[in-house]
PDB file of C-alpha atoms in Angstrom:
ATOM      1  CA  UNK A   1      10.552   2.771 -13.811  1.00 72.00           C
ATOM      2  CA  UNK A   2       9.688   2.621 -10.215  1.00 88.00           C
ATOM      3  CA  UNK A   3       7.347   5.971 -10.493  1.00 91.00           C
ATOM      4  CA  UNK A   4       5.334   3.900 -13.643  1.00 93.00           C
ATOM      5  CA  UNK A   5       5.121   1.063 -10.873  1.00 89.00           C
ATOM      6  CA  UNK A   6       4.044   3.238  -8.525  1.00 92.00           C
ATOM      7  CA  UNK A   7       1.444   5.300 -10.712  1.00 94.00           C
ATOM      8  CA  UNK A   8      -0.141   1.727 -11.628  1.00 93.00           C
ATOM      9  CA  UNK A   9      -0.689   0.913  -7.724  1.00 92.00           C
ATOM     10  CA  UNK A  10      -2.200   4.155  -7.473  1.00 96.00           C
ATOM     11  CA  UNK A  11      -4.340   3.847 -10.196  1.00 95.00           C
ATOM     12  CA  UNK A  12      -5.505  -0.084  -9.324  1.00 92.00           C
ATOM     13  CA  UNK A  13      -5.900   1.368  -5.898  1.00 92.00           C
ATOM     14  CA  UNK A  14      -8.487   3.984  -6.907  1.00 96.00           C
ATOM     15  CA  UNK A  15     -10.388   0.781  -8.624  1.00 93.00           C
ATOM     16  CA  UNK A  16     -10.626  -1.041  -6.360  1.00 89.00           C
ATOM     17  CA  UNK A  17     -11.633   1.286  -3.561  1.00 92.00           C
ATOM     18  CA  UNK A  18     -14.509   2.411  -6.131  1.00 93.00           C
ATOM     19  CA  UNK A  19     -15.600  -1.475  -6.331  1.00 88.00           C
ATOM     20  CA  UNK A  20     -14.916  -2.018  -2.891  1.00 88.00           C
ATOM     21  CA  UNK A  21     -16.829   0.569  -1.532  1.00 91.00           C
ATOM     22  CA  UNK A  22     -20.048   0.397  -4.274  1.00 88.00           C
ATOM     23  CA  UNK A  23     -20.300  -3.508  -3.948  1.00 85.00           C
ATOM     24  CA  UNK A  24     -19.655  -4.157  -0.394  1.00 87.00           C
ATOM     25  CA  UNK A  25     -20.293  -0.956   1.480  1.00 89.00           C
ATOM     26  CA  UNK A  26     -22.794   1.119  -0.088  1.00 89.00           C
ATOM     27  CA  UNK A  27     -25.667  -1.529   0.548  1.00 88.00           C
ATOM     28  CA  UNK A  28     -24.699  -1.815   4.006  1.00 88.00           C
ATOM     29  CA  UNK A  29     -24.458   2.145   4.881  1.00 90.00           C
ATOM     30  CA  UNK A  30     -27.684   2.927   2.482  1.00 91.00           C
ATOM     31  CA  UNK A  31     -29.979  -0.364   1.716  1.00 90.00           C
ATOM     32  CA  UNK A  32     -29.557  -1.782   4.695  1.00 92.00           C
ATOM     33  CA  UNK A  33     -31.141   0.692   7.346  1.00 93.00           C
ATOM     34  CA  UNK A  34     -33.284   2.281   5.216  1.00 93.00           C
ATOM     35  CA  UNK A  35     -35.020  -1.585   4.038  1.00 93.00           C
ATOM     36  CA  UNK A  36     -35.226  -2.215   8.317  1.00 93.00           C
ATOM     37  CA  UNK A  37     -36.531   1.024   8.809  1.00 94.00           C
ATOM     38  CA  UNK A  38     -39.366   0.705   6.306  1.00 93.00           C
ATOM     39  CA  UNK A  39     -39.784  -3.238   7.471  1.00 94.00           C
ATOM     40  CA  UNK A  40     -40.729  -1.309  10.867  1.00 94.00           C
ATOM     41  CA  UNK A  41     -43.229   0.655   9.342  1.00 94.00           C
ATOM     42  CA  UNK A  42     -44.480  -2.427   7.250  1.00 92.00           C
ATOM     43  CA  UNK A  43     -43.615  -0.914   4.546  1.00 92.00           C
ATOM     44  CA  UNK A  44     -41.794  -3.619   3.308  1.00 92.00           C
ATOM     45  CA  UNK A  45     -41.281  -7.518   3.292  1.00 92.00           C
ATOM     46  CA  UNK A  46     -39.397  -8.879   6.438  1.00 92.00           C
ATOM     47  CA  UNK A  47     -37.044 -10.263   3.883  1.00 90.00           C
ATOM     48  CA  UNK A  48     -35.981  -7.208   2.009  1.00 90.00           C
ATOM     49  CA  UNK A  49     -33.283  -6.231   4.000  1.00 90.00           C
ATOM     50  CA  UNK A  50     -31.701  -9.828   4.069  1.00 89.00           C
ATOM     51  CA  UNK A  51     -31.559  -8.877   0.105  1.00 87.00           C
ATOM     52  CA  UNK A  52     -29.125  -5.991   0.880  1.00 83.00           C
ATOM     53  CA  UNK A  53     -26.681  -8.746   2.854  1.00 88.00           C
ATOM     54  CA  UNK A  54     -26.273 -10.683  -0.706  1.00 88.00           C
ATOM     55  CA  UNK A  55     -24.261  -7.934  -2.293  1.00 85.00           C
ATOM     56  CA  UNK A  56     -21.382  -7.693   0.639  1.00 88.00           C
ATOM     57  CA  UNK A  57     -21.079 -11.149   1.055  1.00 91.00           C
ATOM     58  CA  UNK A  58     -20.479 -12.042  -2.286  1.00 90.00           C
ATOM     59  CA  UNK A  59     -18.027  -9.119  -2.426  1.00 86.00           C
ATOM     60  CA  UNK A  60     -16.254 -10.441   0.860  1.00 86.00           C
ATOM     61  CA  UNK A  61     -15.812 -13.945  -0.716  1.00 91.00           C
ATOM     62  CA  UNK A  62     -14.654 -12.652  -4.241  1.00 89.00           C
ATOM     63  CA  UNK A  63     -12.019 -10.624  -2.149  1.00 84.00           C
ATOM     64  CA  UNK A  64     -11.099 -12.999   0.022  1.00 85.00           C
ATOM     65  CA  UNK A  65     -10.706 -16.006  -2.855  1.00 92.00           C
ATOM     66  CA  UNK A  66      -8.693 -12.996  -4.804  1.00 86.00           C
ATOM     67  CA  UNK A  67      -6.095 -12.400  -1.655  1.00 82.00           C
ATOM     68  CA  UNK A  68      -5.922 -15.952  -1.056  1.00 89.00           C
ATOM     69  CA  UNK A  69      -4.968 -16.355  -4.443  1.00 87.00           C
ATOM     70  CA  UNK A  70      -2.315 -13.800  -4.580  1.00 82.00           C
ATOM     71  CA  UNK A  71      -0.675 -15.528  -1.457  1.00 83.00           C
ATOM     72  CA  UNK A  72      -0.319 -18.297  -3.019  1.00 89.00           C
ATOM     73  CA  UNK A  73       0.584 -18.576  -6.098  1.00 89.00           C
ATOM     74  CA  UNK A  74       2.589 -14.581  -6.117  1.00 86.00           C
ATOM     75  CA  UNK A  75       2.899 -13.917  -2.566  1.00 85.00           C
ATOM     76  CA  UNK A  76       5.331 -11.289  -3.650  1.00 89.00           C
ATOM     77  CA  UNK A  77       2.669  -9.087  -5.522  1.00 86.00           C
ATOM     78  CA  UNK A  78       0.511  -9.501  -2.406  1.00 82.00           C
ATOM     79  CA  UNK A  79       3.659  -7.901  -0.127  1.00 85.00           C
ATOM     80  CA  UNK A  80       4.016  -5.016  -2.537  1.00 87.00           C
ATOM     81  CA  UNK A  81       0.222  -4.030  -2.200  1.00 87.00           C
ATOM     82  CA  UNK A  82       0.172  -4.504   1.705  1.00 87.00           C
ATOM     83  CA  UNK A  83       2.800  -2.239   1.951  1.00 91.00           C
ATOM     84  CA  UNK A  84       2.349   0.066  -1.268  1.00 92.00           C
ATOM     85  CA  UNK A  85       1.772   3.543  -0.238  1.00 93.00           C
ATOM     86  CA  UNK A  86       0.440   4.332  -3.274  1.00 95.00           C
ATOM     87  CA  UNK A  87      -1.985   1.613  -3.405  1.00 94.00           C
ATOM     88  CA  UNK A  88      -3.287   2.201  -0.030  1.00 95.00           C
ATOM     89  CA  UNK A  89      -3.436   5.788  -0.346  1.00 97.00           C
ATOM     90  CA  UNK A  90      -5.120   5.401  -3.332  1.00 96.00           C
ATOM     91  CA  UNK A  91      -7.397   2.493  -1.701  1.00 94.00           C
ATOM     92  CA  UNK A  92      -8.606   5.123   0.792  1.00 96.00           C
ATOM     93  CA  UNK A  93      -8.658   8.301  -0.914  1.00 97.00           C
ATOM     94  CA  UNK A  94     -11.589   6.285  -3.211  1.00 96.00           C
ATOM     95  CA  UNK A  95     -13.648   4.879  -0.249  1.00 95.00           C
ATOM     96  CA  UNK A  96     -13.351   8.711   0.888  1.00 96.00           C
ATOM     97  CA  UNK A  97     -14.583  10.062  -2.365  1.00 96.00           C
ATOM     98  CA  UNK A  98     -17.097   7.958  -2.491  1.00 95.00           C
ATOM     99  CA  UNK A  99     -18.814   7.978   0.452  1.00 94.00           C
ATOM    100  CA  UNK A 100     -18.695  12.079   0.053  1.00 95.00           C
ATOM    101  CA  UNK A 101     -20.055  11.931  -3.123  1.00 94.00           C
ATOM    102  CA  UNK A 102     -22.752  10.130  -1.394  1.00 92.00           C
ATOM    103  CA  UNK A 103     -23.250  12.627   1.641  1.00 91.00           C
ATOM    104  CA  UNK A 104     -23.029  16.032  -0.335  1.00 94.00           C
ATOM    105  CA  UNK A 105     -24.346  15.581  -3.917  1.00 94.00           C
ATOM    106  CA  UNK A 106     -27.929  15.966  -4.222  1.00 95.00           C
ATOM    107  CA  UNK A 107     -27.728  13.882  -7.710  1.00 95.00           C
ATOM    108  CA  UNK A 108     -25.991  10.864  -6.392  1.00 92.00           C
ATOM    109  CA  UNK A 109     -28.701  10.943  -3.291  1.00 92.00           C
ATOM    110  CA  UNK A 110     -31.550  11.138  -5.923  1.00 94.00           C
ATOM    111  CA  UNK A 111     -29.656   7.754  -7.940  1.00 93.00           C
ATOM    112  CA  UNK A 112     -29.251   6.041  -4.220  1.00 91.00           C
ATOM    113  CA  UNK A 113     -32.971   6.381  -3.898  1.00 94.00           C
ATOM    114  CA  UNK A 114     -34.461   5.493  -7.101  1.00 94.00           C
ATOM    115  CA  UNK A 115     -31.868   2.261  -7.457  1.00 91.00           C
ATOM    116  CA  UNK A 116     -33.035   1.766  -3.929  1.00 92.00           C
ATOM    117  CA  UNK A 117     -36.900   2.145  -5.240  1.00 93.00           C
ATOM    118  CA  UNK A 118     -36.396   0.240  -7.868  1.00 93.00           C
ATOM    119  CA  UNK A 119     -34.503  -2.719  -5.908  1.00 90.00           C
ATOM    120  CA  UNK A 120     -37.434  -3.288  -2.992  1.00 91.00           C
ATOM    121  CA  UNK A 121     -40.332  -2.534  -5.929  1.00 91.00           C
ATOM    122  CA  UNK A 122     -41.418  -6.500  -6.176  1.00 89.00           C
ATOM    123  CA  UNK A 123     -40.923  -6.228  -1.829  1.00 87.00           C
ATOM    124  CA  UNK A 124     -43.189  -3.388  -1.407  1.00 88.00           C
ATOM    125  CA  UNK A 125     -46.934  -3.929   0.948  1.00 81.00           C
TER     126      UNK A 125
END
């Protein structure tokens, strides 16, 4: 029983890191450089990149309202994921995954820009 337990962390882990790292990282790492750096060249609106800030912050609060509410009202589920191997493994084997799927495949850099295009179109000079 405690291996199905276990496999489930894992599993939710890997989720969530996905999530995690697409919603609340990926505009930071990606959007938000590249939007200043073409605001520099005026390229861009001054306001673009304050369009890439939206994304984490809603993230951030969803997370945060989530934990919050697993303190509270199951504080016990909360303990077994702070201190679930599997879940945290899991958690950062994603957010690794991801961000070298981002680095090293040519396809996912050729999405990254076009969702990018496509995001700062209206924004453009």
């Amino acid at each position: 029983m405690d291996f199905f337990i276990q496999a489930g962390l894992f599993v939710a882990g890997f989720v969530f890191g996905i999530l995690w790292f697409a919603g609340g990282w990926l505009p930071l790492i990606y959007g938000l450089p590249k939007s200043f750096w073409l605001v520099l060249k005026s390229k861009l609106r001054w306001t673009t990149p304050f369009k890439y800030l939206l994304s984490p912050i809603v993230w951030s609060v969803v997370l945060v309202l989530i934990a919050w509410g697993l303190l509270e009202w199951a504080p016990n589920v909360g303990k077994l994921l702070a201190e679930s191997g599997a879940f945290n493994l899991a958690l950062a084997m994603a957010i690794g995954f991801s961000l070298l799927n981002c680095i090293f495949s040519k396809s996912t850099r050729a999405d990254l820009r076009a969702d990018f295009d496509k995001f700062v179109q209206s924004d453009r000079r």
